[in-house]
mmCIF file of C-alpha atoms in Angstrom:
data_model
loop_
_atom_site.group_PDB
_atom_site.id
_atom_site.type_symbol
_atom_site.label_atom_id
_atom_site.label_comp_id
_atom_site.label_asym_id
_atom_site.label_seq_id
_atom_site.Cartn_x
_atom_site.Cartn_y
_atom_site.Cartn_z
ATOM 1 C CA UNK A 1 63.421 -131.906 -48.488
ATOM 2 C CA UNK A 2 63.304 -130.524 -44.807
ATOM 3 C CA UNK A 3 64.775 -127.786 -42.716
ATOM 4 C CA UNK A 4 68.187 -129.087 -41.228
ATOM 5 C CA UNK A 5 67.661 -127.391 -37.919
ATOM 6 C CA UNK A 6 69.025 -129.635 -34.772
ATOM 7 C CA UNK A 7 65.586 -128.533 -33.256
ATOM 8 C CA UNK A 8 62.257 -126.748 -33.722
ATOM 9 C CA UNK A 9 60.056 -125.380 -31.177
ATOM 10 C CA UNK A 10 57.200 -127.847 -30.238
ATOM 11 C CA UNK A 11 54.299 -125.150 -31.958
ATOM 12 C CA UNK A 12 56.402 -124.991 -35.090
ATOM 13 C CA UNK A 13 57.217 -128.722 -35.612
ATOM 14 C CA UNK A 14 55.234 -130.342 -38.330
ATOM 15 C CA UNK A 15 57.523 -132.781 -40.221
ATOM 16 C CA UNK A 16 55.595 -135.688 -38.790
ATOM 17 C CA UNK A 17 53.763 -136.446 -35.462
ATOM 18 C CA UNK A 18 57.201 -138.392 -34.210
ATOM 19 C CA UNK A 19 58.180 -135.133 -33.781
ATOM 20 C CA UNK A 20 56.106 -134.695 -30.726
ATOM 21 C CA UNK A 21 57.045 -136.113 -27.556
ATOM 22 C CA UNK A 22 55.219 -138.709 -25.361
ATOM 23 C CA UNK A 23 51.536 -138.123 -23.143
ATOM 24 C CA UNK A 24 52.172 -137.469 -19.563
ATOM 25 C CA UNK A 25 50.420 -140.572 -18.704
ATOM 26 C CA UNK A 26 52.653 -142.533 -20.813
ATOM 27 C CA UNK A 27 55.332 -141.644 -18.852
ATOM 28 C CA UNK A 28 54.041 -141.881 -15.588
ATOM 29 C CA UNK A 29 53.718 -145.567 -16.695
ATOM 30 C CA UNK A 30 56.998 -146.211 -17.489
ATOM 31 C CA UNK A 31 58.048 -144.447 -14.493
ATOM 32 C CA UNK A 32 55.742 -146.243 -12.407
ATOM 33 C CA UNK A 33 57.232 -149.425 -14.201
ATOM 34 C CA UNK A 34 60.825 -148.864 -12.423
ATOM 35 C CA UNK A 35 59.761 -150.150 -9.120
ATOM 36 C CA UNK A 36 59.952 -153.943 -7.865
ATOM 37 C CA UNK A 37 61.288 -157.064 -9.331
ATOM 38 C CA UNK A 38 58.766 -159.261 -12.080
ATOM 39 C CA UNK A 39 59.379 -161.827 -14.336
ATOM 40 C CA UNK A 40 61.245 -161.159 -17.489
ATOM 41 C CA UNK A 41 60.314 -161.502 -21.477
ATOM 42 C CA UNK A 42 56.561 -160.330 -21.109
ATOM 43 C CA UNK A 43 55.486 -162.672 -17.595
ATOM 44 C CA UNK A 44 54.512 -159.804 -15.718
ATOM 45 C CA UNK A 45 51.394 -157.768 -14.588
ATOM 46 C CA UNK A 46 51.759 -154.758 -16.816
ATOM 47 C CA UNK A 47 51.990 -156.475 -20.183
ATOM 48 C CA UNK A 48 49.268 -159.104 -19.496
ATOM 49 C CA UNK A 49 47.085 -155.577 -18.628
ATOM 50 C CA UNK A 50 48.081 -154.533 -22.227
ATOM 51 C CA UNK A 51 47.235 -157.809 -23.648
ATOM 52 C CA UNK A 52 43.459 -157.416 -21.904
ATOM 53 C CA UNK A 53 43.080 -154.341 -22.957
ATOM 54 C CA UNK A 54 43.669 -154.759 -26.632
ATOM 55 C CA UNK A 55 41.534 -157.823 -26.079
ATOM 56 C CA UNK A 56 38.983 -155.840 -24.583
ATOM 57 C CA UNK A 57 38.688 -153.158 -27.776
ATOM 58 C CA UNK A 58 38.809 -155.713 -30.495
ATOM 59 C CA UNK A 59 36.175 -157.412 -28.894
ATOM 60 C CA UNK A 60 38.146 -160.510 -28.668
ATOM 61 C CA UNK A 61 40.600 -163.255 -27.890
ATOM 62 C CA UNK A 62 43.750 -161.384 -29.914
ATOM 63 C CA UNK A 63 47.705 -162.429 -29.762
ATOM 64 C CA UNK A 64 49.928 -159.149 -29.374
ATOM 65 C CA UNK A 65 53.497 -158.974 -29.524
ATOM 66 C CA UNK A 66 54.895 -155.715 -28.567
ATOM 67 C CA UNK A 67 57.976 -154.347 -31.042
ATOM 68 C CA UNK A 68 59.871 -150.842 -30.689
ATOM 69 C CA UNK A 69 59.483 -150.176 -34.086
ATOM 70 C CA UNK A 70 56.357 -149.479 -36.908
ATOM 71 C CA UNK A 71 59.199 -151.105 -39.264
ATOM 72 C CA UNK A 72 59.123 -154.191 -37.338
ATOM 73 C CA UNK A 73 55.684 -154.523 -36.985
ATOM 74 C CA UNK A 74 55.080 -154.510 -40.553
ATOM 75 C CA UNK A 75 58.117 -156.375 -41.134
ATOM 76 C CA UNK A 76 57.407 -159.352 -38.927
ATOM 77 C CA UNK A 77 53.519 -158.746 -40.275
ATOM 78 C CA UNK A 78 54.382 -159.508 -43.801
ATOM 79 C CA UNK A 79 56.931 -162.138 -43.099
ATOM 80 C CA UNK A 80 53.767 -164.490 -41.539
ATOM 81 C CA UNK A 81 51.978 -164.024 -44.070
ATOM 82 C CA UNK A 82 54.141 -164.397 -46.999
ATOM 83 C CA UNK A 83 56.407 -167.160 -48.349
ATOM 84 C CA UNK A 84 60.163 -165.830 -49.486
ATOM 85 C CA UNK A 85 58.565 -166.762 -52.737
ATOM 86 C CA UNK A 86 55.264 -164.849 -52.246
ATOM 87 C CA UNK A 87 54.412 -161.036 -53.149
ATOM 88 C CA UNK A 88 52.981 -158.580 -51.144
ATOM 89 C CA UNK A 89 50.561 -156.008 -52.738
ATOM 90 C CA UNK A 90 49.835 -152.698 -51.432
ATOM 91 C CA UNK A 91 49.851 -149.338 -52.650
ATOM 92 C CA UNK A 92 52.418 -147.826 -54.606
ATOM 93 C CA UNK A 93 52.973 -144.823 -52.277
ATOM 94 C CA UNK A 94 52.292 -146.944 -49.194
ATOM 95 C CA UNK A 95 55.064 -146.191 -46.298
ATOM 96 C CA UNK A 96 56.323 -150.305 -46.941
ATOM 97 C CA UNK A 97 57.038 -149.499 -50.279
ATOM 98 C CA UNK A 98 58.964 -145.904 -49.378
ATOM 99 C CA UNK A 99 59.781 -145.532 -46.570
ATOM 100 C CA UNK A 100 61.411 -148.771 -44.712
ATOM 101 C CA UNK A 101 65.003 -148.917 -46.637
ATOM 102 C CA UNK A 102 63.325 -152.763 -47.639
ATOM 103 C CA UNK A 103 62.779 -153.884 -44.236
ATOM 104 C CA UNK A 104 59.763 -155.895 -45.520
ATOM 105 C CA UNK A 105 61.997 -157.828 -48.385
ATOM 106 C CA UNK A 106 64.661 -158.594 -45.421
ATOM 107 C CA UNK A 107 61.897 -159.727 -43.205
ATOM 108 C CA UNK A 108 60.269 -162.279 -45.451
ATOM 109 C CA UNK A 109 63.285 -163.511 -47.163
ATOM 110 C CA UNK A 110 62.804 -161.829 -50.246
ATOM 111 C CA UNK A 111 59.023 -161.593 -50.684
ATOM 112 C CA UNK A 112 58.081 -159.023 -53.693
ATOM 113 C CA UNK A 113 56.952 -155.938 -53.293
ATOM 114 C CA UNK A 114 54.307 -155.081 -56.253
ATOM 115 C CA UNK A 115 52.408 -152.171 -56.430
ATOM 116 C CA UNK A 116 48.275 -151.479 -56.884
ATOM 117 C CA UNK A 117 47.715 -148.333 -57.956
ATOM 118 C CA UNK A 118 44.692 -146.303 -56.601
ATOM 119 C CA UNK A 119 43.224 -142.723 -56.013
ATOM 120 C CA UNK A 120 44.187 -141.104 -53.256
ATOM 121 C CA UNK A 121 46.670 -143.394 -51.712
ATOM 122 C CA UNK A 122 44.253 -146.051 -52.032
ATOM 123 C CA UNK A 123 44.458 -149.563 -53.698
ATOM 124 C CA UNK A 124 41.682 -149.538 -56.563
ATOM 125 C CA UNK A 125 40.006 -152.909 -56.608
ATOM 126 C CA UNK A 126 39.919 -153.056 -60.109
ATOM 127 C CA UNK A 127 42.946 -153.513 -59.700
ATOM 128 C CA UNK A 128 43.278 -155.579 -56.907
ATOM 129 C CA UNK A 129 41.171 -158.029 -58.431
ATOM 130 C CA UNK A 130 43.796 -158.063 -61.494
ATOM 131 C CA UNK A 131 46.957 -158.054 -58.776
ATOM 132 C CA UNK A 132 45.790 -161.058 -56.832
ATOM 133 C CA UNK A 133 45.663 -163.660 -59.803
ATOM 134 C CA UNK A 134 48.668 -162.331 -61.716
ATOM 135 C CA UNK A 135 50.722 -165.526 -62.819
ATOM 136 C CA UNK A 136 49.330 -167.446 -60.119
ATOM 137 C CA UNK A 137 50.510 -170.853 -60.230
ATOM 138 C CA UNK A 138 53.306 -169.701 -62.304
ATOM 139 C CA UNK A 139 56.487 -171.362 -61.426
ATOM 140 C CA UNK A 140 58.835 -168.976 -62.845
ATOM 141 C CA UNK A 141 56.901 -165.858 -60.861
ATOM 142 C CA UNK A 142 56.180 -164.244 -57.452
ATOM 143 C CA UNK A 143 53.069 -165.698 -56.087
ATOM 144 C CA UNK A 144 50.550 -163.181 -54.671
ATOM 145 C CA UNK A 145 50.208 -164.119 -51.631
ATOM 146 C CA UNK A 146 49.195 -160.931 -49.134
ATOM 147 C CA UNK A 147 47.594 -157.782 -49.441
ATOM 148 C CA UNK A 148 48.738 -154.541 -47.396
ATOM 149 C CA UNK A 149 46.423 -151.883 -46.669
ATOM 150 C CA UNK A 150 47.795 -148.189 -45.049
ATOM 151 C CA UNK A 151 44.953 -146.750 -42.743
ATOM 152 C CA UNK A 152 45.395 -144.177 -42.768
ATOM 153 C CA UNK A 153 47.546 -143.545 -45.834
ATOM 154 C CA UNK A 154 50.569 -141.941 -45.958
ATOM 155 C CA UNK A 155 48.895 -139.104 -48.193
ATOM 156 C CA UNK A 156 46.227 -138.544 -45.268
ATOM 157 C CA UNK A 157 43.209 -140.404 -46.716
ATOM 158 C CA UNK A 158 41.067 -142.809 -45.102
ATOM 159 C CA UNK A 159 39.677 -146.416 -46.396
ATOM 160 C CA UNK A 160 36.002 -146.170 -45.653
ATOM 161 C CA UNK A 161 34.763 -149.718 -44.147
ATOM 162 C CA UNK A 162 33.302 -150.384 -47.428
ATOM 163 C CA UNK A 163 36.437 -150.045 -49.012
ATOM 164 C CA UNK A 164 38.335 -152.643 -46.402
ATOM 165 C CA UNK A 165 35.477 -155.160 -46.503
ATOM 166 C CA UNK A 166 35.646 -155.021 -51.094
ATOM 167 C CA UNK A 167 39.633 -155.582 -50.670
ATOM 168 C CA UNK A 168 39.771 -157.923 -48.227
ATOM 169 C CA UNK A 169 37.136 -160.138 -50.311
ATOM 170 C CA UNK A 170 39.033 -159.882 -53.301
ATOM 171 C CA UNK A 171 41.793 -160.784 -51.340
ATOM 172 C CA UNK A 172 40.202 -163.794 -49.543
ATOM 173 C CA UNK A 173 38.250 -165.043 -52.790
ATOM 174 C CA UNK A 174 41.779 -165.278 -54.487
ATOM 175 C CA UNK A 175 43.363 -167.543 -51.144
ATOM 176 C CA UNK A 176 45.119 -164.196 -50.029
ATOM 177 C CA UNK A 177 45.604 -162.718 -46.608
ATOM 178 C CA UNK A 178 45.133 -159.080 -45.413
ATOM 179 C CA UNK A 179 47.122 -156.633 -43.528
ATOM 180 C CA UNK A 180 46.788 -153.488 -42.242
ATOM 181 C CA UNK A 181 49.227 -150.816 -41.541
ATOM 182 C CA UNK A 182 47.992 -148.955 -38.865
ATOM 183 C CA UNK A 183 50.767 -146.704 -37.627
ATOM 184 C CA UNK A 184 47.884 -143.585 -37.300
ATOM 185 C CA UNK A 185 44.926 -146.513 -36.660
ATOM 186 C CA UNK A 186 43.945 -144.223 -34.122
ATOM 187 C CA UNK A 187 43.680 -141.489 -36.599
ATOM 188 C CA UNK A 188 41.407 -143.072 -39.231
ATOM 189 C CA UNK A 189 39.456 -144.280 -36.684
ATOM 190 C CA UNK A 190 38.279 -141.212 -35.539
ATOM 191 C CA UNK A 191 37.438 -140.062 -38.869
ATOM 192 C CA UNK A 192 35.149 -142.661 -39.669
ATOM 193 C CA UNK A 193 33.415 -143.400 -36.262
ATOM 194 C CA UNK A 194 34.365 -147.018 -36.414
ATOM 195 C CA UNK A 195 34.930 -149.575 -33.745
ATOM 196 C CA UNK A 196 38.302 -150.696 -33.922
ATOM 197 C CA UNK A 197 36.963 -154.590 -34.390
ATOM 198 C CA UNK A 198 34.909 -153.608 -36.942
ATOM 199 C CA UNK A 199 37.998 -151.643 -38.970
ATOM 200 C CA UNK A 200 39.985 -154.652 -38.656
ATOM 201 C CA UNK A 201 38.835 -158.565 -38.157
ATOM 202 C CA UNK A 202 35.209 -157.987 -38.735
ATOM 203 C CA UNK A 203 36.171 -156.293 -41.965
ATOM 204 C CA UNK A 204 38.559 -158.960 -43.121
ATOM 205 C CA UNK A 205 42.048 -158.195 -41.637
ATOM 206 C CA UNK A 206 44.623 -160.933 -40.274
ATOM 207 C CA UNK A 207 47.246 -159.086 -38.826
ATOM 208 C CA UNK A 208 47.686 -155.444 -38.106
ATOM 209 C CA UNK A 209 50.798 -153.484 -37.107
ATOM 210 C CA UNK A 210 49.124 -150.998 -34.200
ATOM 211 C CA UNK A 211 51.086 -147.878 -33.770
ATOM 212 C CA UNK A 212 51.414 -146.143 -31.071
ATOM 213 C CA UNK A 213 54.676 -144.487 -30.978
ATOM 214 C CA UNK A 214 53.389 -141.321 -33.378
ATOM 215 C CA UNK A 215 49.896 -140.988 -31.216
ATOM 216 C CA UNK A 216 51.394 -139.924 -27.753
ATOM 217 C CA UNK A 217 53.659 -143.296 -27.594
ATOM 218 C CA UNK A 218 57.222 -143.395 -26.562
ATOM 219 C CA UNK A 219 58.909 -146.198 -27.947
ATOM 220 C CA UNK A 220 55.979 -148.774 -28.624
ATOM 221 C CA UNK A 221 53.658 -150.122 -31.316
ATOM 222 C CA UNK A 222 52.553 -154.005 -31.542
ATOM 223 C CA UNK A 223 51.740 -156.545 -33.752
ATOM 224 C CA UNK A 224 48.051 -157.252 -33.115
ATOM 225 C CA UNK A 225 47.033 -161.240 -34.563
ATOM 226 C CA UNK A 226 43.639 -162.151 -35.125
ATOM 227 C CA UNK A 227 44.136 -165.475 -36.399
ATOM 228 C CA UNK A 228 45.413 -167.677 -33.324
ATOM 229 C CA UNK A 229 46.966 -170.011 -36.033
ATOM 230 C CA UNK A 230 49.925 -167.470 -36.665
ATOM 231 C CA UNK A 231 50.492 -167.018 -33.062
ATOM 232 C CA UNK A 232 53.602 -169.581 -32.507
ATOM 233 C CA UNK A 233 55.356 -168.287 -35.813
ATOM 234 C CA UNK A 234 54.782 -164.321 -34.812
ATOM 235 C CA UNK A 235 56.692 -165.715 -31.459
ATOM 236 C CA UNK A 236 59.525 -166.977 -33.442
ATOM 237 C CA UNK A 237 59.673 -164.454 -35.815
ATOM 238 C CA UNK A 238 59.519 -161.402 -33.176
ATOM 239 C CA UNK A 239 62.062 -163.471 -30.920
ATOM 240 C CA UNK A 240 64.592 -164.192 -34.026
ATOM 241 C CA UNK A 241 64.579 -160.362 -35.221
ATOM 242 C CA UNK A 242 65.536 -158.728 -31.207
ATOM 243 C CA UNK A 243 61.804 -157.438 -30.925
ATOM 244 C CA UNK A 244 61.217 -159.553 -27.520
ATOM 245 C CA UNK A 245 62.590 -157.602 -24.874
ATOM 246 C CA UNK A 246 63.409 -158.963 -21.147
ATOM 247 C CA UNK A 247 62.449 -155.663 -19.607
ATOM 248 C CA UNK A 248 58.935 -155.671 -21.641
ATOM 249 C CA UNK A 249 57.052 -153.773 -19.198
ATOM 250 C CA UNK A 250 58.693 -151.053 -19.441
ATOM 251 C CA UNK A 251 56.803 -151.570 -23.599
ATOM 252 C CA UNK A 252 53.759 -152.615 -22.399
ATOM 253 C CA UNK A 253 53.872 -150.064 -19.761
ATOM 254 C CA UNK A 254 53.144 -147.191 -22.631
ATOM 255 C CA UNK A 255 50.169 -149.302 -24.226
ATOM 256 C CA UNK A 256 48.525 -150.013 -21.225
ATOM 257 C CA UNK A 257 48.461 -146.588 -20.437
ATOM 258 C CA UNK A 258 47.701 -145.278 -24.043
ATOM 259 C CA UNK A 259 44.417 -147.577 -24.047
ATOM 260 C CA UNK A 260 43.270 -146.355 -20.616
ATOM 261 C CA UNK A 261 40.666 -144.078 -20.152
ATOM 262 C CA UNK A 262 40.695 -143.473 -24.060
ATOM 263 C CA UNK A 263 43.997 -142.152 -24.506
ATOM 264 C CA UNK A 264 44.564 -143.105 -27.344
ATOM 265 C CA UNK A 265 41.278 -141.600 -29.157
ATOM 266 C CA UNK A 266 41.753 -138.557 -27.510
ATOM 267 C CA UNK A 267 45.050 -137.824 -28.648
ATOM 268 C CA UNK A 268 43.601 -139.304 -32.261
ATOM 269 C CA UNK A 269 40.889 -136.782 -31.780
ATOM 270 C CA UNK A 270 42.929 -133.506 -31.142
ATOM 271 C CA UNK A 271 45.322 -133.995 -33.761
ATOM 272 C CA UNK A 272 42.886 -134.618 -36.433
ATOM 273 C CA UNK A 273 41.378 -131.361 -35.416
ATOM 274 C CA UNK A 274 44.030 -129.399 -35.574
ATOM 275 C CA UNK A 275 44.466 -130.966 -39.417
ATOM 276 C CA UNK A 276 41.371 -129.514 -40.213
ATOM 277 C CA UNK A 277 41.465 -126.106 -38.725
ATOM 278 C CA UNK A 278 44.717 -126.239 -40.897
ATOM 279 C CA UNK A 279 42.925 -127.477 -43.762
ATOM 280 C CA UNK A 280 39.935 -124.633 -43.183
ATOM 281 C CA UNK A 281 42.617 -121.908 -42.333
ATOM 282 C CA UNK A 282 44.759 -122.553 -45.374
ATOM 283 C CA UNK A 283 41.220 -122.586 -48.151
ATOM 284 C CA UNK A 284 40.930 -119.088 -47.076
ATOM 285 C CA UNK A 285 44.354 -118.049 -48.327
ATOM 286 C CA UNK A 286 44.829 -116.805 -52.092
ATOM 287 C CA UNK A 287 47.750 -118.350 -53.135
ATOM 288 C CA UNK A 288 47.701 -121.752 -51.315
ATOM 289 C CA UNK A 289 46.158 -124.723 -52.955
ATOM 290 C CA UNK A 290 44.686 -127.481 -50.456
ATOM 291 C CA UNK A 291 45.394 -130.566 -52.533
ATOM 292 C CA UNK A 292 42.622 -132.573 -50.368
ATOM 293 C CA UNK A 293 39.951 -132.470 -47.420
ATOM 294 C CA UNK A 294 42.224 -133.520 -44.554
ATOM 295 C CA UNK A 295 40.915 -136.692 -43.031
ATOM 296 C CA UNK A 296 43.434 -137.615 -40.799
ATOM 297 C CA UNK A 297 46.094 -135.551 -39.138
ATOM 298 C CA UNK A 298 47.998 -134.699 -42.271
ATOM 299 C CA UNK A 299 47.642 -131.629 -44.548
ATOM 300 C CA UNK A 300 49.124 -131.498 -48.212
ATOM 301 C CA UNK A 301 48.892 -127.817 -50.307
ATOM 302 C CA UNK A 302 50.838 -126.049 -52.857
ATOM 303 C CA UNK A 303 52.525 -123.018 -51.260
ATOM 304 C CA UNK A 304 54.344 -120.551 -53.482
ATOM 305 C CA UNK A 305 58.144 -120.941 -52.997
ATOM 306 C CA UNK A 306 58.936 -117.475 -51.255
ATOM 307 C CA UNK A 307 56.134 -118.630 -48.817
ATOM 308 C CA UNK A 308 57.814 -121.642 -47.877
ATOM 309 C CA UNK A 309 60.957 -119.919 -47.703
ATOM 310 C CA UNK A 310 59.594 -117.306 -45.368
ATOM 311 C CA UNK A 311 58.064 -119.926 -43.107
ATOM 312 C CA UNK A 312 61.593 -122.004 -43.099
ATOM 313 C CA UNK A 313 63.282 -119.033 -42.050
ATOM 314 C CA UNK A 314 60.978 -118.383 -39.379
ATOM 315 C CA UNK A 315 61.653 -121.630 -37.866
ATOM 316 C CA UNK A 316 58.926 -123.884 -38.840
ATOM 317 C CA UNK A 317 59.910 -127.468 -40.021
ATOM 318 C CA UNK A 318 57.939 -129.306 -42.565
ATOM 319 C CA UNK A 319 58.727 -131.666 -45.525
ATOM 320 C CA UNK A 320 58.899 -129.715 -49.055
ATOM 321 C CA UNK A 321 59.558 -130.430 -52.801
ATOM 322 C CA UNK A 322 59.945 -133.936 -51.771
ATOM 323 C CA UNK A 323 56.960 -135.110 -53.441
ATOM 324 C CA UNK A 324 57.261 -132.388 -56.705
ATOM 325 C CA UNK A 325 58.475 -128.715 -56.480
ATOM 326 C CA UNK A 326 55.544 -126.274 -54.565
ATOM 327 C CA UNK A 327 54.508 -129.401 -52.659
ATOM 328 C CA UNK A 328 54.634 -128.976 -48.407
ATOM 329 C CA UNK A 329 52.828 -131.264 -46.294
ATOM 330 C CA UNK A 330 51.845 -130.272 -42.723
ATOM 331 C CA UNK A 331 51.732 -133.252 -39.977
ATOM 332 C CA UNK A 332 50.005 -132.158 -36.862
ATOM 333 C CA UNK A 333 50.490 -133.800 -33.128
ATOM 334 C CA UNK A 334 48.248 -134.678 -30.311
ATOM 335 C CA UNK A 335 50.580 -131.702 -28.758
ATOM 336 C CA UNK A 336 49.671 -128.834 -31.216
ATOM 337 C CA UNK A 337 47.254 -127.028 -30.057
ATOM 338 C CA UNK A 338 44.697 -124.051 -31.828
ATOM 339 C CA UNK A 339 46.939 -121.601 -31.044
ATOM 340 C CA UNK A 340 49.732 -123.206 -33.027
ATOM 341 C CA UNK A 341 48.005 -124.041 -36.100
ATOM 342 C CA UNK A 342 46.285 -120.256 -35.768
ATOM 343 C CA UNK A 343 50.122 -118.903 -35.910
ATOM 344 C CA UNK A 344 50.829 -120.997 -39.099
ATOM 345 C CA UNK A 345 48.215 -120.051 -40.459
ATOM 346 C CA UNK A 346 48.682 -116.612 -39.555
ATOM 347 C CA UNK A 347 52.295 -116.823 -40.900
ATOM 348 C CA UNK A 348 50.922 -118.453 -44.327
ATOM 349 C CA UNK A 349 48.946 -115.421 -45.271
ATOM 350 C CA UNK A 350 51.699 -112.901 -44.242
ATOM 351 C CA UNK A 351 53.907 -114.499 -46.434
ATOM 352 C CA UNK A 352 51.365 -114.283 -49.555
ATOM 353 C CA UNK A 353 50.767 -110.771 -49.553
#
């Protein structure tokens, strides 16, 4: 559940980090974008910036196709990957299978969905290495044909490399590709100290969905392509479902300026903090259970139900008894700042006593 208030005050808002609005910069650049006449459909200075610069942090020649939507990213993701006759496996609590009203099914023509269960939000490769050669061949079945990995997941954990490198060689050794849903990539990349090549094509990844839009973004993400053989069907696709916009710079605009000068790490950076300061602040409270470590910029704990109530009716918004009853989960911004996750915290422990 969560509150039905029209609005919440920016240091109270912690449904999810699309709650927060967009970096200054970001909207300089689009401002800055207004001005002058250039060629339509992507042709123009500002986008082929983006395109370098995305180049320029995967360490290589990539294809990028800039969507409005994380839904169409992963959408038009899967749907290059996977035959209308194919299967996609990913996690059973992954935001594809949840959270996308079947977006990826409409996208690929009717691909399966089939979930891998895991720990923590995370595929098992156990049971990967079961998923991927299920019925294969079979006629009269869904063929496994891609595997979908959240980083980070939508319960806050992070694949290590390790972890990426194990699935995506299970998935390769079975004639599989790999995806990678990276709505908070920023996020999990800052909790493992990665380079962003080596979290994604180094480590086995085809095609990852790079979100923007809940890091500082306005109305941005992209579908980054590291396999230049899917490049003229990811045009297609991305023309076919409305994602290629005439007045792309004004798209581009907010990438460029969310990879320059590191941007989009340093938002990353101060919203994972503020998830742990949460995460410490919350241990320290009798009554509260901390269901895990934060590792990326969400927090999940078991709050007594008059302590939810009391923080509801102060004003703070955050999902509840969605997941099962005593459940909350906490999503912090690259706008909160120590003060505002000090005055939750503060209004945590009033509410316990």
């Amino acid at each position: 559940m969560s509150p039905t208030t029209a609005t919440t005050p920016s240091g109270r808002a912690f449904i999810s980090d699309n709650m927060a609005g967009a970096s200054p910069q970001i909207a300089r650049a689009v401002a800055d974008a207004v001005a002058g006449q250039v060629l339509p459909y992507g042709n123009d200075p500002v986008t082929d910036s983006a395109r370098r610069r995305l180049g320029e942090i995967f360490e290589r020649d990539v294809d990028v196709f800039p969507v409005s939507t994380g839904s169409a990213a992963n959408g038009l993701s899967l749907a290059a990957l996977t035959p209308p006759w194919g299967s996609v496996l990913s996690h059973p609590g992954s935001h594809i299978n949840h959270d996308e009203c079947g977006a990826p099914e409409f996208f690929t023509h009717g691909a399966k969905l089939v979930g891998v269960p895991g720990p923590d939000s995370k595929i098992d490769p156990d049971a990967l290495q079961q998923a991927v050669r299920r019925r294969a061949g079979d006629v009269h079945s869904v063929q496994p044909s891609v595997v979908s990995i959240s980083q980070a997941t939508e319960s806050g954990s992070v694949y290590t490399l390790e972890e990426i490198r194990r699935l995506s060689a299970i998935a390769k050794d079975a004639g599989l590709r790999v995806h990678m849903d990276g709505a908070r990539f920023a996020n999990a990349l800052d909790h493992i100290g990665a380079t962003p090549a080596e979290m994604t094509w180094q480590a086995g990844i085809d095609v990852l969905s790079f979100g923007a839009t809940k890091n500082g973004g306005m109305t941005a993400d992209a579908i980054v392509s590291f396999d230049p053989a899917l490049a003229t069907e990811l045009a297609f696709r991305t023309k076919r479902a409305g994602q290629l916009t005439s007045k792309m710079r004004f798209q581009t605009a907010q990438l460029d300026a969310y990879l320059t000068d590191g941007l989009w790490l340093h938002n990353a950076r101060q919203a994972n903090a503020m998830a742990a300061r949460l995460g410490e602040g919350l241990k320290a409270i009798p009554g509260t259970g901390l269901l895990a470590t934060p590792q990326a910029n969400i927090v999940f704990c078991r709050l007594p139900q008059h302590v939810t109530e009391g923080l509801l009716a102060e004003g703070y918004a955050f999902y509840h008894d969605r997941w099962e009853p005593g459940i909350v989960r906490f999503v912090t911004a690259f706008s909160h700042t120590p003060e505002d996750i000090d005055q939750l915290i503060d209004a945590v422990h009033r509410h316990t006593r």
